[in-house]
Amino acid sequence: MLCRRADVSANICGPTHRAKGLCVHECCLYLASGLLQRGTDQEGICGFLPADIRRTIKSAAQKSCFVCGERGAAIACQQEGCSRSFHLPCASENGCVTQFFREYKSFCSDHRPQQTVQVSPDGETPCIICMEQLEDQLSFGTMVCPVCQGAWFHRACVQGQAFSAGRACFRCLQCQNKRKFLAEMLKMGIMVPFRLPTWEEDGHFDELYERHSRCDAGRCLYRRGREQAEESGPWELLLCSSCASKGTHRRCSALRTAAEAWECDACAGLGPAPRAQPEPAGPSTTSRPGSAAASSSAAASGSESELATSSTSSQAESPASSSSVTTSGSSSRSDLASSSTENQAEAEAGPSLSCPAAESSPQAGRPGPERRPRRSRLFRRPRHPYSRP
């Protein structure tokens, strides 16, 4: 081990590698002074050859850490004229800065780089990450965004954000600047790993990358089934250009080979029909209790009116027949003639007494079907078709 600490956190020294009888931390390899990466990524450990690693371990065994005083300090301060060496876990404890880019330089607490912004937090400025109170000035543990100069945070808090976000999503939480913020944090010793954000590595957003792969036509014609499709041709699966949650084979929806866009029925406005609207209020033709009786009485009165009208016309046309009906059982011609004369006189006087003439009726001028005046029951003569003369 270059740092001689096997139980150190991976957030400080990186992952542990064991190969060729060696056990080293990844960050200790990159920051070790005098250790060159002369192999490929597949050779040795992260490109460092085992022989070079053993040589560096032997050289570091002769140097003492200026923080803890133990031997094995493989990291030296890169400032000219400085002879201090230290272990990687001791660097953060004493304010040393290790830069994880380009030449992977390291500096002791006396020669570390400083932020050059001319701002300072007031006594009540909180950390934008943990919301705890900060120191009243810039220091090793208190940092600020160089772009907006309003986002303050602890070094440990921004280092945790860098481990979680990775190079792809690491940026200022207030102004969302990425380029200048990343460069400043790397210079100040914040390690930002080359990896995807941890919230994507855990698979929490895998569903967002799934693509619909099923034919949803009413009748799928593909012999291999709805779940299968081809890259091109009539059995290529097209997704809805609006929602992308429905799909169909070209042949199943009668689409031409040149067609590049398709919309499902819901997006095209061809979904389920709306509910039937209630009819406007008005006279109802449905049968109800009592309506049948009213209809039958109206029909009966109408039939009686027609019967009376036909009886009147028959009496006016043939007075002899009507007289023979009313005087059934009479054998003398004189009685028959007198009865016929009386019936004829009553028939002529009947309409003038029962109702006014059709011309004088107020209903005569109104549009509509022709209506016949009703006759009073007083002048209705019963007919006896089976009576003998």
Tab-separated table of C-alpha atoms in Angstrom:
chain	number	residue	atom	x	y	z
A	1	MET	CA	0.000	0.000	0.000
A	2	LEU	CA	1.300	3.452	-0.948
A	3	CYS	CA	-0.642	5.180	1.842
A	4	ARG	CA	-0.386	2.254	4.273
A	5	ARG	CA	-4.094	2.564	5.098
A	6	ALA	CA	-6.345	-0.197	3.868
A	7	ASP	CA	-9.499	0.966	5.636
A	8	VAL	CA	-9.660	4.477	4.171
A	9	SER	CA	-12.834	5.646	2.448
A	10	ALA	CA	-13.132	5.208	-1.313
A	11	ASN	CA	-14.259	8.858	-1.577
A	12	ILE	CA	-10.758	9.918	-0.529
A	13	CYS	CA	-8.427	7.383	-2.143
A	14	GLY	CA	-10.661	5.860	-4.793
A	15	PRO	CA	-11.319	2.167	-5.443
A	16	THR	CA	-8.845	-0.511	-4.304
A	17	HIS	CA	-7.029	-2.678	-6.878
A	18	ARG	CA	-5.385	-6.041	-6.147
A	19	ALA	CA	-3.174	-7.634	-8.772
A	20	LYS	CA	0.285	-9.190	-9.082
A	21	GLY	CA	0.633	-9.380	-5.293
A	22	LEU	CA	-0.071	-5.645	-4.915
A	23	CYS	CA	-2.890	-3.792	-3.159
A	24	VAL	CA	-3.097	-0.089	-3.991
A	25	HIS	CA	-5.649	2.708	-4.190
A	26	GLU	CA	-6.342	4.218	-7.609
A	27	CYS	CA	-5.910	7.860	-6.521
A	28	CYS	CA	-2.638	7.030	-4.733
A	29	LEU	CA	-1.240	5.697	-8.015
A	30	TYR	CA	-2.108	8.865	-9.956
A	31	LEU	CA	-0.747	11.254	-7.286
A	32	ALA	CA	2.453	9.378	-6.379
A	33	SER	CA	5.536	11.427	-7.233
A	34	GLY	CA	7.837	9.908	-9.854
A	35	LEU	CA	5.373	7.149	-10.897
A	36	LEU	CA	4.741	7.189	-14.645
A	37	GLN	CA	1.908	5.501	-16.518
A	38	ARG	CA	3.879	3.645	-19.181
A	39	GLY	CA	1.445	0.866	-20.061
A	40	THR	CA	-1.983	0.708	-21.665
A	41	ASP	CA	-5.199	0.564	-19.710
A	42	GLN	CA	-5.188	-3.240	-19.979
A	43	GLU	CA	-1.625	-3.596	-18.701
A	44	GLY	CA	-0.753	-3.689	-15.020
A	45	ILE	CA	-3.052	-1.657	-12.748
A	46	CYS	CA	-4.726	1.270	-14.544
A	47	GLY	CA	-1.754	1.403	-16.942
A	48	PHE	CA	0.894	1.420	-14.199
A	49	LEU	CA	3.318	-1.467	-14.509
A	50	PRO	CA	3.869	-3.628	-11.382
A	51	ALA	CA	7.647	-3.079	-11.511
A	52	ASP	CA	7.229	0.709	-11.424
A	53	ILE	CA	4.768	0.443	-8.541
A	54	ARG	CA	7.181	-1.626	-6.450
A	55	ARG	CA	9.978	0.855	-7.149
A	56	THR	CA	7.794	3.767	-5.972
A	57	ILE	CA	6.784	1.903	-2.796
A	58	LYS	CA	10.451	1.291	-2.004
A	59	SER	CA	11.302	4.964	-2.541
A	60	ALA	CA	8.360	6.198	-0.422
A	61	ALA	CA	9.409	3.979	2.474
A	62	GLN	CA	12.335	6.339	3.032
A	63	LYS	CA	10.187	9.492	3.336
A	64	SER	CA	8.131	10.603	6.350
A	65	CYS	CA	4.744	12.349	6.243
A	66	PHE	CA	4.961	15.886	7.629
A	67	VAL	CA	1.384	15.495	8.961
A	68	CYS	CA	1.408	12.162	10.803
A	69	GLY	CA	5.214	11.541	10.909
A	70	GLU	CA	4.977	7.971	9.563
A	71	ARG	CA	6.980	6.643	6.669
A	72	GLY	CA	5.615	5.745	3.272
A	73	ALA	CA	4.716	9.258	2.137
A	74	ALA	CA	4.592	8.893	-1.644
A	75	ILE	CA	3.136	12.347	-2.465
A	76	ALA	CA	5.490	15.362	-2.547
A	77	CYS	CA	4.673	19.052	-2.754
A	78	GLN	CA	5.208	20.354	-6.300
A	79	GLN	CA	6.266	23.828	-5.219
A	80	GLU	CA	9.896	24.519	-6.034
A	81	GLY	CA	12.100	24.396	-2.972
A	82	CYS	CA	9.523	22.546	-0.827
A	83	SER	CA	10.570	19.109	0.453
A	84	ARG	CA	7.387	18.139	2.246
A	85	SER	CA	5.781	14.767	1.595
A	86	PHE	CA	2.482	13.339	2.881
A	87	HIS	CA	-0.010	10.524	2.574
A	88	LEU	CA	-3.166	11.074	0.588
A	89	PRO	CA	-5.507	10.538	3.604
A	90	CYS	CA	-3.435	13.084	5.572
A	91	ALA	CA	-3.725	15.726	2.847
A	92	SER	CA	-7.315	16.749	3.592
A	93	GLU	CA	-6.697	16.635	7.337
A	94	ASN	CA	-3.971	19.319	7.155
A	95	GLY	CA	-5.238	21.481	4.300
A	96	CYS	CA	-3.160	20.056	1.447
A	97	VAL	CA	-4.509	20.256	-2.113
A	98	THR	CA	-4.301	17.468	-4.674
A	99	GLN	CA	-5.348	18.263	-8.255
A	100	PHE	CA	-7.024	15.466	-10.256
A	101	PHE	CA	-6.384	16.691	-13.803
A	102	ARG	CA	-3.532	16.921	-16.312
A	103	GLU	CA	-0.272	16.405	-14.340
A	104	TYR	CA	-1.963	15.491	-11.013
A	105	LYS	CA	0.008	18.006	-8.972
A	106	SER	CA	-0.106	18.215	-5.169
A	107	PHE	CA	0.655	21.076	-2.785
A	108	CYS	CA	1.151	21.326	0.938
A	109	SER	CA	-0.847	23.612	3.182
A	110	ASP	CA	1.667	26.472	2.792
A	111	HIS	CA	1.744	26.424	-1.025
A	112	ARG	CA	-1.786	25.417	-1.958
A	113	PRO	CA	-3.706	27.572	-4.505
A	114	GLN	CA	-6.172	30.148	-3.209
A	115	GLN	CA	-9.422	31.508	-4.657
A	116	THR	CA	-8.970	35.018	-6.043
A	117	VAL	CA	-12.538	36.335	-5.745
A	118	GLN	CA	-12.896	39.543	-3.742
A	119	VAL	CA	-15.956	38.549	-1.735
A	120	SER	CA	-16.484	37.229	1.754
A	121	PRO	CA	-19.518	35.713	3.482
A	122	ASP	CA	-21.309	37.527	6.237
A	123	GLY	CA	-21.885	35.983	9.600
A	124	GLU	CA	-25.215	34.385	8.643
A	125	THR	CA	-24.420	32.999	5.165
A	126	PRO	CA	-25.395	29.296	5.025
A	127	CYS	CA	-23.917	26.522	2.933
A	128	ILE	CA	-26.036	26.106	-0.179
A	129	ILE	CA	-25.806	22.303	0.155
A	130	CYS	CA	-26.133	21.488	3.854
A	131	MET	CA	-27.630	24.874	4.932
A	132	GLU	CA	-25.232	25.012	7.908
A	133	GLN	CA	-23.471	28.242	8.852
A	134	LEU	CA	-20.094	28.986	7.225
A	135	GLU	CA	-16.974	30.770	8.383
A	136	ASP	CA	-16.782	34.535	7.973
A	137	GLN	CA	-14.009	34.374	5.329
A	138	LEU	CA	-12.606	32.252	2.529
A	139	SER	CA	-10.523	29.332	3.778
A	140	PHE	CA	-9.610	25.759	2.956
A	141	GLY	CA	-12.995	24.543	4.174
A	142	THR	CA	-15.107	27.461	2.869
A	143	MET	CA	-15.458	27.987	-0.893
A	144	VAL	CA	-17.523	30.091	-3.264
A	145	CYS	CA	-18.647	29.838	-6.893
A	146	PRO	CA	-16.329	32.038	-9.018
A	147	VAL	CA	-19.113	32.865	-11.508
A	148	CYS	CA	-22.099	34.056	-9.476
A	149	GLN	CA	-20.068	34.665	-6.263
A	150	GLY	CA	-23.241	34.068	-4.285
A	151	ALA	CA	-23.202	30.290	-3.809
A	152	TRP	CA	-21.162	29.401	-0.720
A	153	PHE	CA	-20.455	25.854	0.437
A	154	HIS	CA	-18.185	23.678	2.560
A	155	ARG	CA	-15.364	21.805	0.835
A	156	ALA	CA	-16.679	18.495	2.129
A	157	CYS	CA	-20.179	19.292	0.819
A	158	VAL	CA	-19.058	20.208	-2.705
A	159	GLN	CA	-16.803	17.149	-2.759
A	160	GLY	CA	-19.808	14.965	-1.969
A	161	GLN	CA	-21.755	16.657	-4.752
A	162	ALA	CA	-18.899	15.961	-7.178
A	163	PHE	CA	-18.832	12.257	-6.284
A	164	SER	CA	-22.590	12.041	-6.797
A	165	ALA	CA	-22.913	14.081	-10.007
A	166	GLY	CA	-19.742	13.088	-11.876
A	167	ARG	CA	-18.208	15.078	-14.712
A	168	ALA	CA	-21.438	15.004	-16.734
A	169	CYS	CA	-23.662	16.846	-14.235
A	170	PHE	CA	-21.303	18.682	-11.877
A	171	ARG	CA	-22.144	22.410	-11.849
A	172	CYS	CA	-22.998	25.299	-9.557
A	173	LEU	CA	-26.299	24.696	-7.827
A	174	GLN	CA	-27.244	28.378	-7.970
A	175	CYS	CA	-26.138	29.774	-11.347
A	176	GLN	CA	-25.914	26.354	-13.087
A	177	ASN	CA	-22.559	27.259	-14.648
A	178	LYS	CA	-20.498	24.222	-15.565
A	179	ARG	CA	-17.314	25.117	-17.471
A	180	LYS	CA	-15.804	27.783	-15.216
A	181	PHE	CA	-17.150	26.192	-12.042
A	182	LEU	CA	-15.621	22.798	-12.908
A	183	ALA	CA	-12.229	24.318	-13.746
A	184	GLU	CA	-12.125	26.259	-10.466
A	185	MET	CA	-13.082	23.248	-8.366
A	186	LEU	CA	-10.471	21.036	-10.019
A	187	LYS	CA	-7.796	23.647	-9.341
A	188	MET	CA	-8.856	23.831	-5.699
A	189	GLY	CA	-8.446	20.071	-5.246
A	190	ILE	CA	-12.007	18.789	-5.707
A	191	MET	CA	-11.984	15.334	-7.293
A	192	VAL	CA	-14.681	14.965	-9.952
A	193	PRO	CA	-14.767	11.375	-11.270
A	194	PHE	CA	-15.358	10.484	-14.911
A	195	ARG	CA	-18.643	8.658	-14.552
A	196	LEU	CA	-22.379	9.008	-14.872
A	197	PRO	CA	-24.401	10.433	-11.988
A	198	THR	CA	-25.075	7.962	-9.215
A	199	TRP	CA	-28.830	8.448	-9.535
A	200	GLU	CA	-28.587	6.994	-13.055
A	201	GLU	CA	-26.242	4.174	-12.131
A	202	ASP	CA	-28.765	2.785	-9.640
A	203	GLY	CA	-31.314	2.288	-12.425
A	204	HIS	CA	-33.930	4.665	-11.062
A	205	PHE	CA	-34.512	6.212	-14.504
A	206	ASP	CA	-34.242	3.111	-16.678
A	207	GLU	CA	-37.913	3.369	-17.594
A	208	LEU	CA	-37.269	6.703	-19.308
A	209	TYR	CA	-34.957	4.981	-21.787
A	210	GLU	CA	-37.420	2.215	-22.667
A	211	ARG	CA	-38.983	2.344	-26.120
A	212	HIS	CA	-42.434	1.041	-26.981
A	213	SER	CA	-42.004	-2.158	-29.009
A	214	ARG	CA	-45.455	-3.613	-29.584
A	215	CYS	CA	-48.030	-3.438	-32.370
A	216	ASP	CA	-51.294	-2.030	-31.003
A	217	ALA	CA	-53.408	-2.398	-34.142
A	218	GLY	CA	-56.859	-3.895	-33.720
A	219	ARG	CA	-55.737	-6.907	-35.735
A	220	CYS	CA	-52.029	-7.672	-36.060
A	221	LEU	CA	-51.208	-9.413	-39.336
A	222	TYR	CA	-47.581	-10.273	-38.578
A	223	ARG	CA	-47.134	-14.018	-38.273
A	224	ARG	CA	-44.476	-13.648	-35.573
A	225	GLY	CA	-46.788	-11.708	-33.275
A	226	ARG	CA	-47.218	-8.204	-31.930
A	227	GLU	CA	-43.927	-8.157	-30.021
A	228	GLN	CA	-41.758	-8.734	-33.098
A	229	ALA	CA	-40.840	-6.305	-35.879
A	230	GLU	CA	-38.358	-5.829	-38.701
A	231	GLU	CA	-35.969	-2.961	-39.323
A	232	SER	CA	-37.602	-1.978	-42.608
A	233	GLY	CA	-40.339	-3.008	-44.985
A	234	PRO	CA	-44.027	-3.706	-44.359
A	235	TRP	CA	-43.352	-5.149	-40.897
A	236	GLU	CA	-41.407	-2.173	-39.583
A	237	LEU	CA	-42.824	-0.866	-36.317
A	238	LEU	CA	-43.844	2.794	-36.381
A	239	LEU	CA	-44.531	4.692	-33.180
A	240	CYS	CA	-47.125	7.424	-32.816
A	241	SER	CA	-45.510	10.713	-33.807
A	242	SER	CA	-47.398	12.533	-31.020
A	243	CYS	CA	-47.321	10.322	-27.915
A	244	ALA	CA	-44.900	7.501	-28.857
A	245	SER	CA	-46.844	5.183	-26.530
A	246	LYS	CA	-48.605	3.267	-29.328
A	247	GLY	CA	-47.159	1.416	-32.276
A	248	THR	CA	-48.180	-0.448	-35.398
A	249	HIS	CA	-46.693	-2.425	-38.255
A	250	ARG	CA	-46.983	-0.715	-41.618
A	251	ARG	CA	-49.063	-3.545	-43.049
A	252	CYS	CA	-51.358	-3.739	-40.007
A	253	SER	CA	-52.463	-0.106	-40.526
A	254	ALA	CA	-52.319	-0.167	-44.349
A	255	LEU	CA	-49.395	2.266	-44.460
A	256	ARG	CA	-47.192	2.631	-47.482
A	257	THR	CA	-43.495	1.889	-47.345
A	258	ALA	CA	-42.680	5.561	-47.932
A	259	ALA	CA	-44.771	6.681	-44.946
A	260	GLU	CA	-42.546	7.993	-42.171
A	261	ALA	CA	-45.123	9.294	-39.676
A	262	TRP	CA	-48.214	7.779	-38.111
A	263	GLU	CA	-50.625	8.823	-35.373
A	264	CYS	CA	-52.687	6.578	-33.152
A	265	ASP	CA	-56.473	6.939	-33.012
A	266	ALA	CA	-56.402	8.811	-29.697
A	267	CYS	CA	-53.974	11.483	-30.951
A	268	ALA	CA	-55.666	11.750	-34.341
A	269	GLY	CA	-59.069	12.395	-32.755
A	270	LEU	CA	-60.525	9.015	-33.709
A	271	GLY	CA	-60.880	7.662	-30.206
A	272	PRO	CA	-64.081	6.394	-28.530
A	273	ALA	CA	-67.261	8.244	-29.522
A	274	PRO	CA	-68.584	10.790	-27.015
A	275	ARG	CA	-71.617	10.043	-24.940
A	276	ALA	CA	-75.030	10.721	-26.427
A	277	GLN	CA	-76.316	14.199	-25.607
A	278	PRO	CA	-79.714	14.419	-23.863
A	279	GLU	CA	-82.598	15.388	-26.137
A	280	PRO	CA	-84.194	18.826	-25.669
A	281	ALA	CA	-87.296	19.033	-23.550
A	282	GLY	CA	-90.569	18.583	-25.484
A	283	PRO	CA	-93.607	16.369	-25.894
A	284	SER	CA	-92.707	12.774	-25.239
A	285	THR	CA	-94.002	9.931	-27.374
A	286	THR	CA	-93.266	7.220	-24.829
A	287	SER	CA	-96.156	5.359	-23.308
A	288	ARG	CA	-97.105	6.288	-19.757
A	289	PRO	CA	-99.792	5.083	-17.437
A	290	GLY	CA	-103.046	6.725	-18.498
A	291	SER	CA	-101.749	7.881	-21.886
A	292	ALA	CA	-103.000	4.706	-23.553
A	293	ALA	CA	-106.493	5.360	-22.224
A	294	ALA	CA	-106.410	8.947	-23.486
A	295	SER	CA	-105.240	7.809	-26.906
A	296	SER	CA	-107.954	5.156	-27.132
A	297	SER	CA	-110.671	7.652	-26.127
A	298	ALA	CA	-109.409	10.122	-28.727
A	299	ALA	CA	-109.442	7.387	-31.361
A	300	ALA	CA	-112.936	6.350	-30.308
A	301	SER	CA	-114.252	9.919	-30.542
A	302	GLY	CA	-112.657	10.261	-33.959
A	303	SER	CA	-114.297	7.073	-35.172
A	304	GLU	CA	-117.641	8.209	-33.807
A	305	SER	CA	-117.255	11.526	-35.639
A	306	GLU	CA	-116.501	9.755	-38.891
A	307	LEU	CA	-119.444	7.427	-38.345
A	308	ALA	CA	-121.799	10.359	-37.716
A	309	THR	CA	-120.520	12.169	-40.799
A	310	SER	CA	-121.014	9.123	-42.971
A	311	SER	CA	-124.510	8.665	-41.514
A	312	THR	CA	-125.423	12.262	-42.354
A	313	SER	CA	-124.200	11.963	-45.913
A	314	SER	CA	-126.100	8.715	-46.398
A	315	GLN	CA	-129.283	10.313	-45.066
A	316	ALA	CA	-128.920	13.289	-47.388
A	317	GLU	CA	-128.360	11.095	-50.456
A	318	SER	CA	-131.133	8.514	-49.891
A	319	PRO	CA	-133.970	9.703	-47.676
A	320	ALA	CA	-136.027	6.635	-48.502
A	321	SER	CA	-133.481	4.257	-47.014
A	322	SER	CA	-133.085	6.288	-43.819
A	323	SER	CA	-136.831	6.438	-43.316
A	324	SER	CA	-137.088	2.721	-43.777
A	325	VAL	CA	-134.484	2.171	-41.072
A	326	THR	CA	-136.103	4.417	-38.423
A	327	THR	CA	-139.603	3.060	-39.029
A	328	SER	CA	-138.884	-0.615	-38.824
A	329	GLY	CA	-142.020	-2.755	-38.550
A	330	SER	CA	-144.284	-0.151	-40.296
A	331	SER	CA	-146.268	-1.549	-43.229
A	332	SER	CA	-148.304	1.433	-44.466
A	333	ARG	CA	-146.870	3.760	-47.106
A	334	SER	CA	-148.343	6.842	-45.484
A	335	ASP	CA	-146.486	6.272	-42.228
A	336	LEU	CA	-143.320	5.678	-44.162
A	337	ALA	CA	-143.688	8.924	-46.132
A	338	SER	CA	-144.467	11.018	-43.072
A	339	SER	CA	-141.560	9.513	-41.168
A	340	SER	CA	-139.227	10.193	-44.085
A	341	THR	CA	-140.412	13.820	-44.285
A	342	GLU	CA	-139.784	14.387	-40.593
A	343	ASN	CA	-136.345	12.802	-40.694
A	344	GLN	CA	-135.386	14.935	-43.676
A	345	ALA	CA	-136.518	18.119	-41.913
A	346	GLU	CA	-134.591	17.256	-38.777
A	347	ALA	CA	-131.471	16.453	-40.776
A	348	GLU	CA	-131.633	19.838	-42.494
A	349	ALA	CA	-132.197	21.719	-39.221
A	350	GLY	CA	-129.565	19.778	-37.249
A	351	PRO	CA	-126.348	21.430	-38.355
A	352	SER	CA	-127.598	24.965	-37.813
A	353	LEU	CA	-128.487	24.221	-34.201
A	354	SER	CA	-125.428	22.166	-33.175
A	355	CYS	CA	-122.586	24.317	-34.514
A	356	PRO	CA	-122.053	27.290	-36.838
A	357	ALA	CA	-121.265	26.865	-40.494
A	358	ALA	CA	-117.743	26.036	-41.622
A	359	GLU	CA	-117.292	29.409	-43.287
A	360	SER	CA	-118.090	31.331	-40.071
A	361	SER	CA	-115.890	29.131	-37.846
A	362	PRO	CA	-112.684	30.743	-36.502
A	363	GLN	CA	-110.801	27.606	-37.444
A	364	ALA	CA	-111.596	28.035	-41.115
A	365	GLY	CA	-108.846	30.533	-41.866
A	366	ARG	CA	-106.070	28.673	-40.060
A	367	PRO	CA	-103.640	26.535	-42.017
A	368	GLY	CA	-103.704	22.834	-41.480
A	369	PRO	CA	-105.653	19.734	-42.450
A	370	GLU	CA	-109.334	20.040	-43.300
A	371	ARG	CA	-111.516	19.545	-40.249
A	372	ARG	CA	-115.108	18.505	-40.261
A	373	PRO	CA	-117.512	19.983	-37.690
A	374	ARG	CA	-118.672	17.642	-35.002
A	375	ARG	CA	-122.359	16.832	-34.797
A	376	SER	CA	-124.264	16.764	-31.547
A	377	ARG	CA	-125.374	13.420	-30.228
A	378	LEU	CA	-128.932	14.722	-30.307
A	379	PHE	CA	-129.038	14.527	-34.109
A	380	ARG	CA	-127.122	11.272	-34.492
A	381	ARG	CA	-129.461	8.566	-35.753
A	382	PRO	CA	-128.495	4.974	-35.002
A	383	ARG	CA	-128.169	2.627	-37.897
A	384	HIS	CA	-129.605	-0.859	-37.819
A	385	PRO	CA	-128.245	-2.700	-40.811
A	386	TYR	CA	-130.097	-5.877	-39.945
A	387	SER	CA	-133.547	-4.307	-39.538
A	388	ARG	CA	-136.214	-5.236	-41.998
A	389	PRO	CA	-138.177	-2.677	-43.990
